[in-house]
């Protein structure tokens, strides 16, 4: 089995050459490759759609140029208005959250005071109950049990 390949180089655009290869007897098909055309190897391969867009400078007096500028100016205005509106919405939301935060902090203070008052009342009540309860002595219980038995 012998491999016979043939290469054809065709000059491309932007200093890029395309190498087309044909393979005989191998049964494999080779894919074309982009290689730099110059000996220095510099430059990038550029897609054809990108090449045509910048190929000719536009005349500033043409109708197409004016239409593009007008569309671009409108798009810029729209973008700036959208950005300004977003900033205003964010500022409004920040102010709402600050107000809510202040309200919640005031509620925390109120509830903390209420808790403190209720704790004090509870402790005072518990102390009064402890003072009013007389300790049970062993003498009273033995005397009571003796008199009850007679």
PDB file of C-alpha atoms in Angstrom:
ATOM      1  CA  UNK A   1       0.000   0.000   0.000  1.00  0.00           C
ATOM      2  CA  UNK A   2       1.572   3.250  -1.034  1.00  0.00           C
ATOM      3  CA  UNK A   3       0.521   6.679   0.131  1.00  0.00           C
ATOM      4  CA  UNK A   4       0.547   9.376  -2.465  1.00  0.00           C
ATOM      5  CA  UNK A   5      -0.407  12.856  -1.322  1.00  0.00           C
ATOM      6  CA  UNK A   6      -0.514  16.034  -3.250  1.00  0.00           C
ATOM      7  CA  UNK A   7      -0.610  19.547  -1.748  1.00  0.00           C
ATOM      8  CA  UNK A   8      -1.858  22.667  -3.436  1.00  0.00           C
ATOM      9  CA  UNK A   9      -1.370  26.042  -1.778  1.00  0.00           C
ATOM     10  CA  UNK A  10      -3.683  28.887  -2.712  1.00  0.00           C
ATOM     11  CA  UNK A  11      -3.099  32.441  -1.541  1.00  0.00           C
ATOM     12  CA  UNK A  12      -5.756  33.562   0.908  1.00  0.00           C
ATOM     13  CA  UNK A  13      -6.862  36.815   2.440  1.00  0.00           C
ATOM     14  CA  UNK A  14      -4.903  38.742   5.089  1.00  0.00           C
ATOM     15  CA  UNK A  15      -1.675  36.864   4.502  1.00  0.00           C
ATOM     16  CA  UNK A  16      -3.186  33.410   5.082  1.00  0.00           C
ATOM     17  CA  UNK A  17      -2.745  30.553   2.668  1.00  0.00           C
ATOM     18  CA  UNK A  18      -5.025  27.571   2.562  1.00  0.00           C
ATOM     19  CA  UNK A  19      -3.410  24.209   1.933  1.00  0.00           C
ATOM     20  CA  UNK A  20      -5.583  21.678   0.141  1.00  0.00           C
ATOM     21  CA  UNK A  21      -4.367  18.107   0.258  1.00  0.00           C
ATOM     22  CA  UNK A  22      -5.481  15.042  -1.583  1.00  0.00           C
ATOM     23  CA  UNK A  23      -4.676  11.577  -0.399  1.00  0.00           C
ATOM     24  CA  UNK A  24      -4.522   8.604  -2.723  1.00  0.00           C
ATOM     25  CA  UNK A  25      -4.699   4.979  -1.744  1.00  0.00           C
ATOM     26  CA  UNK A  26      -5.066   5.727   1.962  1.00  0.00           C
ATOM     27  CA  UNK A  27      -8.799   6.106   1.950  1.00  0.00           C
ATOM     28  CA  UNK A  28      -8.582   9.020   4.419  1.00  0.00           C
ATOM     29  CA  UNK A  29      -9.824  12.469   3.622  1.00  0.00           C
ATOM     30  CA  UNK A  30      -7.752  15.348   4.944  1.00  0.00           C
ATOM     31  CA  UNK A  31      -9.136  18.634   6.175  1.00  0.00           C
ATOM     32  CA  UNK A  32      -7.871  21.945   4.744  1.00  0.00           C
ATOM     33  CA  UNK A  33      -5.645  23.894   7.142  1.00  0.00           C
ATOM     34  CA  UNK A  34      -5.072  27.617   7.581  1.00  0.00           C
ATOM     35  CA  UNK A  35      -1.397  28.564   7.654  1.00  0.00           C
ATOM     36  CA  UNK A  36       0.322  31.955   7.577  1.00  0.00           C
ATOM     37  CA  UNK A  37       1.315  32.952   4.040  1.00  0.00           C
ATOM     38  CA  UNK A  38       4.297  35.081   4.984  1.00  0.00           C
ATOM     39  CA  UNK A  39       7.651  33.696   6.059  1.00  0.00           C
ATOM     40  CA  UNK A  40       7.346  35.456   9.437  1.00  0.00           C
ATOM     41  CA  UNK A  41       4.156  33.578  10.243  1.00  0.00           C
ATOM     42  CA  UNK A  42       2.483  36.659  11.737  1.00  0.00           C
ATOM     43  CA  UNK A  43      -1.182  37.558  11.531  1.00  0.00           C
ATOM     44  CA  UNK A  44      -4.425  35.868  12.387  1.00  0.00           C
ATOM     45  CA  UNK A  45      -6.911  34.092  10.204  1.00  0.00           C
ATOM     46  CA  UNK A  46     -10.026  36.266   9.927  1.00  0.00           C
ATOM     47  CA  UNK A  47     -13.492  34.986   9.176  1.00  0.00           C
ATOM     48  CA  UNK A  48     -14.908  36.229   5.873  1.00  0.00           C
ATOM     49  CA  UNK A  49     -17.921  37.851   7.579  1.00  0.00           C
ATOM     50  CA  UNK A  50     -15.605  40.043   9.672  1.00  0.00           C
ATOM     51  CA  UNK A  51     -13.506  41.084   6.681  1.00  0.00           C
ATOM     52  CA  UNK A  52     -16.328  42.610   4.671  1.00  0.00           C
ATOM     53  CA  UNK A  53     -17.634  44.822   7.500  1.00  0.00           C
ATOM     54  CA  UNK A  54     -14.486  46.936   7.780  1.00  0.00           C
ATOM     55  CA  UNK A  55     -13.470  46.784   4.118  1.00  0.00           C
ATOM     56  CA  UNK A  56     -14.675  50.211   3.027  1.00  0.00           C
ATOM     57  CA  UNK A  57     -14.827  53.366   5.136  1.00  0.00           C
ATOM     58  CA  UNK A  58     -18.285  54.906   5.212  1.00  0.00           C
ATOM     59  CA  UNK A  59     -18.865  58.362   3.807  1.00  0.00           C
ATOM     60  CA  UNK A  60     -20.017  60.706   6.587  1.00  0.00           C
ATOM     61  CA  UNK A  61     -22.369  62.484   4.233  1.00  0.00           C
ATOM     62  CA  UNK A  62     -24.209  59.349   3.111  1.00  0.00           C
ATOM     63  CA  UNK A  63     -27.776  58.555   4.131  1.00  0.00           C
ATOM     64  CA  UNK A  64     -26.750  55.145   5.442  1.00  0.00           C
ATOM     65  CA  UNK A  65     -24.158  56.751   7.744  1.00  0.00           C
ATOM     66  CA  UNK A  66     -26.704  59.248   9.063  1.00  0.00           C
ATOM     67  CA  UNK A  67     -29.253  56.498   9.684  1.00  0.00           C
ATOM     68  CA  UNK A  68     -26.696  54.387  11.556  1.00  0.00           C
ATOM     69  CA  UNK A  69     -25.615  57.363  13.671  1.00  0.00           C
ATOM     70  CA  UNK A  70     -29.234  58.207  14.462  1.00  0.00           C
ATOM     71  CA  UNK A  71     -29.992  54.600  15.468  1.00  0.00           C
ATOM     72  CA  UNK A  72     -26.838  54.495  17.560  1.00  0.00           C
ATOM     73  CA  UNK A  73     -27.682  57.778  19.280  1.00  0.00           C
ATOM     74  CA  UNK A  74     -31.169  56.501  20.092  1.00  0.00           C
ATOM     75  CA  UNK A  75     -29.735  53.262  21.460  1.00  0.00           C
ATOM     76  CA  UNK A  76     -27.267  55.205  23.639  1.00  0.00           C
ATOM     77  CA  UNK A  77     -30.077  57.409  25.014  1.00  0.00           C
ATOM     78  CA  UNK A  78     -32.188  54.362  25.743  1.00  0.00           C
ATOM     79  CA  UNK A  79     -29.301  52.622  27.488  1.00  0.00           C
ATOM     80  CA  UNK A  80     -28.527  55.687  29.616  1.00  0.00           C
ATOM     81  CA  UNK A  81     -32.181  56.120  30.605  1.00  0.00           C
ATOM     82  CA  UNK A  82     -32.388  52.451  31.541  1.00  0.00           C
ATOM     83  CA  UNK A  83     -29.238  52.762  33.631  1.00  0.00           C
ATOM     84  CA  UNK A  84     -30.540  55.901  35.350  1.00  0.00           C
ATOM     85  CA  UNK A  85     -33.883  54.212  36.107  1.00  0.00           C
ATOM     86  CA  UNK A  86     -32.102  51.182  37.548  1.00  0.00           C
ATOM     87  CA  UNK A  87     -30.021  53.445  39.811  1.00  0.00           C
ATOM     88  CA  UNK A  88     -33.181  55.252  40.993  1.00  0.00           C
ATOM     89  CA  UNK A  89     -34.937  51.952  41.693  1.00  0.00           C
ATOM     90  CA  UNK A  90     -31.939  50.732  43.675  1.00  0.00           C
ATOM     91  CA  UNK A  91     -31.815  53.964  45.699  1.00  0.00           C
ATOM     92  CA  UNK A  92     -35.543  53.703  46.433  1.00  0.00           C
ATOM     93  CA  UNK A  93     -35.123  50.103  47.586  1.00  0.00           C
ATOM     94  CA  UNK A  94     -32.194  51.107  49.827  1.00  0.00           C
ATOM     95  CA  UNK A  95     -34.332  53.811  51.454  1.00  0.00           C
ATOM     96  CA  UNK A  96     -37.214  51.363  51.997  1.00  0.00           C
ATOM     97  CA  UNK A  97     -34.865  48.863  53.633  1.00  0.00           C
ATOM     98  CA  UNK A  98     -33.364  51.568  55.872  1.00  0.00           C
ATOM     99  CA  UNK A  99     -36.829  52.578  57.072  1.00  0.00           C
ATOM    100  CA  UNK A 100     -37.784  48.975  57.712  1.00  0.00           C
ATOM    101  CA  UNK A 101     -34.527  48.430  59.588  1.00  0.00           C
ATOM    102  CA  UNK A 102     -35.162  51.469  61.826  1.00  0.00           C
ATOM    103  CA  UNK A 103     -38.697  50.270  62.506  1.00  0.00           C
ATOM    104  CA  UNK A 104     -37.461  46.791  63.436  1.00  0.00           C
ATOM    105  CA  UNK A 105     -34.725  48.187  65.697  1.00  0.00           C
ATOM    106  CA  UNK A 106     -37.333  50.305  67.526  1.00  0.00           C
ATOM    107  CA  UNK A 107     -39.489  47.193  67.956  1.00  0.00           C
ATOM    108  CA  UNK A 108     -36.491  45.296  69.350  1.00  0.00           C
ATOM    109  CA  UNK A 109     -35.914  48.064  71.922  1.00  0.00           C
ATOM    110  CA  UNK A 110     -39.575  48.056  72.940  1.00  0.00           C
ATOM    111  CA  UNK A 111     -39.712  44.280  73.297  1.00  0.00           C
ATOM    112  CA  UNK A 112     -36.443  44.243  75.247  1.00  0.00           C
ATOM    113  CA  UNK A 113     -37.869  46.793  77.720  1.00  0.00           C
ATOM    114  CA  UNK A 114     -41.087  44.792  77.991  1.00  0.00           C
ATOM    115  CA  UNK A 115     -39.117  41.617  78.682  1.00  0.00           C
ATOM    116  CA  UNK A 116     -37.105  43.367  81.370  1.00  0.00           C
ATOM    117  CA  UNK A 117     -40.269  44.671  83.095  1.00  0.00           C
ATOM    118  CA  UNK A 118     -41.909  41.244  82.975  1.00  0.00           C
ATOM    119  CA  UNK A 119     -38.777  39.581  84.367  1.00  0.00           C
ATOM    120  CA  UNK A 120     -38.690  42.049  87.253  1.00  0.00           C
ATOM    121  CA  UNK A 121     -42.390  41.449  87.995  1.00  0.00           C
ATOM    122  CA  UNK A 122     -41.900  37.709  87.912  1.00  0.00           C
ATOM    123  CA  UNK A 123     -38.878  37.823  90.213  1.00  0.00           C
ATOM    124  CA  UNK A 124     -40.711  40.141  92.644  1.00  0.00           C
ATOM    125  CA  UNK A 125     -43.725  37.861  92.694  1.00  0.00           C
ATOM    126  CA  UNK A 126     -41.549  34.785  93.189  1.00  0.00           C
ATOM    127  CA  UNK A 127     -39.707  36.510  96.068  1.00  0.00           C
ATOM    128  CA  UNK A 128     -42.998  37.484  97.755  1.00  0.00           C
ATOM    129  CA  UNK A 129     -44.260  33.923  97.493  1.00  0.00           C
ATOM    130  CA  UNK A 130     -41.080  32.632  99.061  1.00  0.00           C
ATOM    131  CA  UNK A 131     -41.426  35.103 101.973  1.00  0.00           C
ATOM    132  CA  UNK A 132     -45.090  34.193 102.619  1.00  0.00           C
ATOM    133  CA  UNK A 133     -44.493  30.475 102.758  1.00  0.00           C
ATOM    134  CA  UNK A 134     -43.641  29.438 106.281  1.00  0.00           C
ATOM    135  CA  UNK A 135     -41.071  26.780 106.661  1.00  0.00           C
ATOM    136  CA  UNK A 136     -42.501  23.548 107.895  1.00  0.00           C
ATOM    137  CA  UNK A 137     -40.935  22.630 111.244  1.00  0.00           C
ATOM    138  CA  UNK A 138     -40.640  19.085 112.481  1.00  0.00           C
ATOM    139  CA  UNK A 139     -42.081  20.004 115.893  1.00  0.00           C
ATOM    140  CA  UNK A 140     -45.384  21.152 114.490  1.00  0.00           C
ATOM    141  CA  UNK A 141     -45.800  18.057 112.438  1.00  0.00           C
ATOM    142  CA  UNK A 142     -45.006  15.692 115.307  1.00  0.00           C
ATOM    143  CA  UNK A 143     -47.258  17.560 117.724  1.00  0.00           C
ATOM    144  CA  UNK A 144     -50.049  17.643 115.184  1.00  0.00           C
ATOM    145  CA  UNK A 145     -49.733  13.959 114.569  1.00  0.00           C
ATOM    146  CA  UNK A 146     -49.696  13.186 118.322  1.00  0.00           C
ATOM    147  CA  UNK A 147     -52.814  15.190 119.002  1.00  0.00           C
ATOM    148  CA  UNK A 148     -54.560  13.688 116.067  1.00  0.00           C
ATOM    149  CA  UNK A 149     -53.885  10.210 117.367  1.00  0.00           C
ATOM    150  CA  UNK A 150     -55.435  10.868 120.787  1.00  0.00           C
TER     151      UNK A 150
END
